[in-house]
mmCIF file of C-alpha atoms in Angstrom:
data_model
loop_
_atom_site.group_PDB
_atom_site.id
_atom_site.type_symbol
_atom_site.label_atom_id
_atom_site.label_comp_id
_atom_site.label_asym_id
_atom_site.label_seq_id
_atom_site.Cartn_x
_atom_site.Cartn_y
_atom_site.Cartn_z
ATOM 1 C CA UNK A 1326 -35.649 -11.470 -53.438
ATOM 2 C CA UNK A 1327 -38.213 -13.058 -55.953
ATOM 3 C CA UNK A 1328 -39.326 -10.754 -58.545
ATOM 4 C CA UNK A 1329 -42.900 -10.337 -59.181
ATOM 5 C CA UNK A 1330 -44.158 -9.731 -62.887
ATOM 6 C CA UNK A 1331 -46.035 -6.878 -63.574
ATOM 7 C CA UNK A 1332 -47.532 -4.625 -66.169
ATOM 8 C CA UNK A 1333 -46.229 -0.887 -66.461
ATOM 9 C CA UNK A 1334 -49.864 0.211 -66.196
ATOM 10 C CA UNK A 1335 -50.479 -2.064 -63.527
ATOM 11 C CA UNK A 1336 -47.053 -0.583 -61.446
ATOM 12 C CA UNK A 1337 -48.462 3.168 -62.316
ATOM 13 C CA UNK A 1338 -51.502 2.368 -60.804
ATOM 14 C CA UNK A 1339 -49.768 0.902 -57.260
ATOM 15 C CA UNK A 1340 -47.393 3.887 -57.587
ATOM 16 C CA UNK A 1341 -50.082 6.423 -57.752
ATOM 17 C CA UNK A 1342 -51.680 4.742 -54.395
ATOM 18 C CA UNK A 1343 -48.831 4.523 -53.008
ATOM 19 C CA UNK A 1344 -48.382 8.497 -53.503
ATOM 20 C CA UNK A 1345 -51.838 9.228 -52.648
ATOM 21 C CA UNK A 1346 -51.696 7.352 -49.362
ATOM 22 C CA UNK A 1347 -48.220 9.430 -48.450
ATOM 23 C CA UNK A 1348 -49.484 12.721 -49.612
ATOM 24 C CA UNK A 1349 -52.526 13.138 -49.120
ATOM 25 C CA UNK A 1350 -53.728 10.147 -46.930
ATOM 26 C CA UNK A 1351 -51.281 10.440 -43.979
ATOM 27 C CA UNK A 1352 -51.437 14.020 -43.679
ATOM 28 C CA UNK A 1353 -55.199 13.625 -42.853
ATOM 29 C CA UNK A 1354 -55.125 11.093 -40.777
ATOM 30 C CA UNK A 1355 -52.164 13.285 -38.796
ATOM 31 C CA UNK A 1356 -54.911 16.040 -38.321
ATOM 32 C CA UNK A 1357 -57.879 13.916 -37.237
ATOM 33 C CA UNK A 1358 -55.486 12.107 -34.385
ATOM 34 C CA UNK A 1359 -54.398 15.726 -33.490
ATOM 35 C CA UNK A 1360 -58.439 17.065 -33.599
ATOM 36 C CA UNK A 1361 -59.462 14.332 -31.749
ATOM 37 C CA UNK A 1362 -56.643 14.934 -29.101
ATOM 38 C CA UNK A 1363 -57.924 17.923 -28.266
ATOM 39 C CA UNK A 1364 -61.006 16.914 -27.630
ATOM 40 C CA UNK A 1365 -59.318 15.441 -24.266
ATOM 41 C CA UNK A 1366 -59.865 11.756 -22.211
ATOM 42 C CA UNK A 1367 -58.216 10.084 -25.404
ATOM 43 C CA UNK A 1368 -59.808 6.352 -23.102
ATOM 44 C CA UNK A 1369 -63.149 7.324 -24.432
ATOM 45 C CA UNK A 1370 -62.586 9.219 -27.551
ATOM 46 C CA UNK A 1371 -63.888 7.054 -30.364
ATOM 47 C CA UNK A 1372 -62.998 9.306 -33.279
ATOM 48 C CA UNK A 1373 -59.179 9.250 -31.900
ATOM 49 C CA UNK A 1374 -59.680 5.095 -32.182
ATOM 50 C CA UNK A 1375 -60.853 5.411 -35.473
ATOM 51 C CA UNK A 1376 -57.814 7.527 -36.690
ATOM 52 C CA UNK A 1377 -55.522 5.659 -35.352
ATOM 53 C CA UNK A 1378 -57.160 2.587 -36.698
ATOM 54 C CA UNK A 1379 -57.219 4.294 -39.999
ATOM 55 C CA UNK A 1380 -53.334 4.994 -39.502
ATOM 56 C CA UNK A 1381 -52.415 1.578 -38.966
ATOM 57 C CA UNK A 1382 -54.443 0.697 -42.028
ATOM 58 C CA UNK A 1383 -52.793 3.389 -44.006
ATOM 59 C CA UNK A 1384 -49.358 2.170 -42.943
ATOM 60 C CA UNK A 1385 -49.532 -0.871 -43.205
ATOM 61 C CA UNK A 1386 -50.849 -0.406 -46.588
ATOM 62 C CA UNK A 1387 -47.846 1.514 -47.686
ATOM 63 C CA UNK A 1388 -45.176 -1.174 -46.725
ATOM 64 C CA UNK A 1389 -47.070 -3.572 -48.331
ATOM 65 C CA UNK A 1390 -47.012 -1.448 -51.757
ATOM 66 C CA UNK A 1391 -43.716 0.214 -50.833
ATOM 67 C CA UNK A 1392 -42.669 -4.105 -51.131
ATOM 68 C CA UNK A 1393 -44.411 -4.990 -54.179
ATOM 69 C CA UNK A 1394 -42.960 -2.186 -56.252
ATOM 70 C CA UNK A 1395 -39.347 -2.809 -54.806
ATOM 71 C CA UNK A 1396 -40.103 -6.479 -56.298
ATOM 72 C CA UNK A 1397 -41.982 -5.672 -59.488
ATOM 73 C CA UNK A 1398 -40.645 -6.867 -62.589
ATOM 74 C CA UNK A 1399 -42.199 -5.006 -65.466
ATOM 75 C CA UNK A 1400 -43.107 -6.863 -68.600
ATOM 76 C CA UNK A 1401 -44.415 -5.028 -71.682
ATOM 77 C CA UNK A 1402 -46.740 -7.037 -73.414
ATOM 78 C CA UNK A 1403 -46.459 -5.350 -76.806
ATOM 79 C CA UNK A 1404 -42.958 -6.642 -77.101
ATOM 80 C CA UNK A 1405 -44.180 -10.400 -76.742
ATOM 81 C CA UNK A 1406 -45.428 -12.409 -79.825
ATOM 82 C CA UNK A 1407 -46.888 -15.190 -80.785
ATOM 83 C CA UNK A 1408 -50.280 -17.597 -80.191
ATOM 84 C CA UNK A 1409 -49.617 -19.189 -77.340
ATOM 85 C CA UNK A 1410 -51.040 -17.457 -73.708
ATOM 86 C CA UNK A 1411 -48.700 -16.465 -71.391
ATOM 87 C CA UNK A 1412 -48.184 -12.913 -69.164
ATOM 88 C CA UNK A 1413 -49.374 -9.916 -70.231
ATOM 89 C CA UNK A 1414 -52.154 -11.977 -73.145
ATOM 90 C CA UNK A 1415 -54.802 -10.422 -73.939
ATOM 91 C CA UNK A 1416 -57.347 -13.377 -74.562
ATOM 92 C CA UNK A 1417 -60.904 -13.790 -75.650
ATOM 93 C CA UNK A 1418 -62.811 -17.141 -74.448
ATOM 94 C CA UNK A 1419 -66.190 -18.205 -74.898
ATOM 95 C CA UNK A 1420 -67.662 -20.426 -72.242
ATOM 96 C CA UNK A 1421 -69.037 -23.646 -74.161
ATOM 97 C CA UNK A 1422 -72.041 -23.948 -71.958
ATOM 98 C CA UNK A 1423 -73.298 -20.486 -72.005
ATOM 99 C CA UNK A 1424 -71.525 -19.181 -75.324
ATOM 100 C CA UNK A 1425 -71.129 -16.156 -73.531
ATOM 101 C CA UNK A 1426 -67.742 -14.099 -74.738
ATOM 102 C CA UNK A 1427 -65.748 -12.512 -72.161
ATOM 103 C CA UNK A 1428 -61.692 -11.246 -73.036
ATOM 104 C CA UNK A 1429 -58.999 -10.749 -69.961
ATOM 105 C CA UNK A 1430 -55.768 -9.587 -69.926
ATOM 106 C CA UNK A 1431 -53.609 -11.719 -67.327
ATOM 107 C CA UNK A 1432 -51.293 -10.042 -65.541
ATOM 108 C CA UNK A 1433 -49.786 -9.975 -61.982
ATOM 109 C CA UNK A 1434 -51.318 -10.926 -58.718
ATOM 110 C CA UNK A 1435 -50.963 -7.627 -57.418
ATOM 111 C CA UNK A 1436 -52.794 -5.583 -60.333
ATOM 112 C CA UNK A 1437 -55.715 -7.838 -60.933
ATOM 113 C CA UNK A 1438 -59.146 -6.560 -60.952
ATOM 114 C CA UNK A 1439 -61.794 -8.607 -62.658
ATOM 115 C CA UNK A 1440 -64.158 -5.662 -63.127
ATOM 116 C CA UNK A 1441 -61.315 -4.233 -65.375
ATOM 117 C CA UNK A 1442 -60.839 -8.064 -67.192
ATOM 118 C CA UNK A 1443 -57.474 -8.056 -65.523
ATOM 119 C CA UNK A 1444 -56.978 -11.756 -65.034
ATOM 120 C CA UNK A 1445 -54.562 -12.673 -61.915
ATOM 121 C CA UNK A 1446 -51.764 -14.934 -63.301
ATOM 122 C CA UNK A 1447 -52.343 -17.153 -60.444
ATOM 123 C CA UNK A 1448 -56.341 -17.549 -60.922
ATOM 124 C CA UNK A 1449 -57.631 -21.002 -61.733
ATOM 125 C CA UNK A 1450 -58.446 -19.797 -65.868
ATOM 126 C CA UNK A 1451 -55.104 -17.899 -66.187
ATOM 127 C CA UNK A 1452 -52.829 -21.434 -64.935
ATOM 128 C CA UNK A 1453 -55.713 -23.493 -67.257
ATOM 129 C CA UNK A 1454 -55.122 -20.757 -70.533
ATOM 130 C CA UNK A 1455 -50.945 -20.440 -69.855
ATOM 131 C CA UNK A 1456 -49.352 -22.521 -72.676
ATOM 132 C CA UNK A 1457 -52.443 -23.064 -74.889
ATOM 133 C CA UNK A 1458 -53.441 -21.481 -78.384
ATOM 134 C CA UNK A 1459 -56.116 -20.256 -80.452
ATOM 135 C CA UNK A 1460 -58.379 -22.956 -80.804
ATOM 136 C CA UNK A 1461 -57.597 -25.059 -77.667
ATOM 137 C CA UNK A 1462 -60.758 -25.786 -75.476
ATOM 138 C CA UNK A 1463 -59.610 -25.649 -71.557
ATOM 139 C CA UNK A 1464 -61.270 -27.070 -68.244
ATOM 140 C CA UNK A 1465 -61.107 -24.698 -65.899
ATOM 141 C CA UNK A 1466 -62.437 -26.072 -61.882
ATOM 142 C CA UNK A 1467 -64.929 -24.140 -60.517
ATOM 143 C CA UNK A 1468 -66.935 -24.129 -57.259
ATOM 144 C CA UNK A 1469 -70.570 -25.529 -59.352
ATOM 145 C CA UNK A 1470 -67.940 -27.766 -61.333
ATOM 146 C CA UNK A 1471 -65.518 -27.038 -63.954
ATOM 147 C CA UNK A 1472 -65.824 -25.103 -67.161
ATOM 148 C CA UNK A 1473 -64.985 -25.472 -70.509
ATOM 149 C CA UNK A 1474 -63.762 -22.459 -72.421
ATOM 150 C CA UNK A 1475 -62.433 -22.432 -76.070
ATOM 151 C CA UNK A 1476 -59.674 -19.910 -76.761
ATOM 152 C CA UNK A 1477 -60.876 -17.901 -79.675
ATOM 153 C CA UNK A 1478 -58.028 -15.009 -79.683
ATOM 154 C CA UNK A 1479 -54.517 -14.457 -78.334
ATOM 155 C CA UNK A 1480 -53.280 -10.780 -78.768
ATOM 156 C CA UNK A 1481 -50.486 -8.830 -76.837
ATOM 157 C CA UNK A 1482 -51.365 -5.458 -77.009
#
């Protein structure tokens, strides 16, 4: 089985859902199917549809974390070095047409969230940064055309 890198904050967070969904989650969704039963002809009973929609949601959801934390491999970024980008860098760009500043932290596929500047490892700017330094200017392909972004800072915090 492939192992898929991963920050320890990023496998706290999955863990966390993944305990939220079996504690707290499930047992609610156990008493709306049971409320709803009782409301009798289960044919025409939309809120007993809805739980049980919600239950396959919820369950499916919990193999699917239940897999990516049997496969996580956790890198701490602190114990990396160096100037070049790779997993767990914390990097600072600025976008050469707009000279607008953002920084991202790229991590794995499964804890990225852009409104947190958690840059997926697999995005189209993480693949362009990977390998490059402070200094180097990247193209990065874009739907409205490609970018340019010069790396300005390469931390691993």
């Amino acid at each position: 089985m492939q192992k898929t890198p991963m920050t320890e904050k990023g496998l706290r967070r999955l863990e966390d859902e993944l305990r939220n969904l079996k504690s707290v989650e499930r047992p609610a969704i156990i008493r709306a199917i049971a409320e709803a039963r009782s409301h009798g002809d289960l044919s025409e009973n939309a809120e007993y549809h809805a739980a049980r929609e919600r239950q396959s949601f919820t369950e499916g959801r919990v193999l699917e974390l239940e897999s990516i934390i049997s496969t996580a491999e956790v890198i701490d970024p602190t114990s990396l070095s160096g100037d070049q980008v790779k997993f767990g860098a914390t990097v600072t760009v600025v976008d050469e047409d707009t000279d607008k500043e953002a920084t991202y932290q790229i991590v794995g596929v499964h804890e990225a969230d852009i409104k947190l500047n958690l840059l997926s490892i697999s995005s189209p700017l993480a693949k362009s940064l990977i390998g490059k330094h402070e200094g180097d200017t990247v193209s990065v392909p874009a739907p409205g055309g490609d970018r340019t972004y010069e790396i300005l800072s390469v931390k691993f915090i």
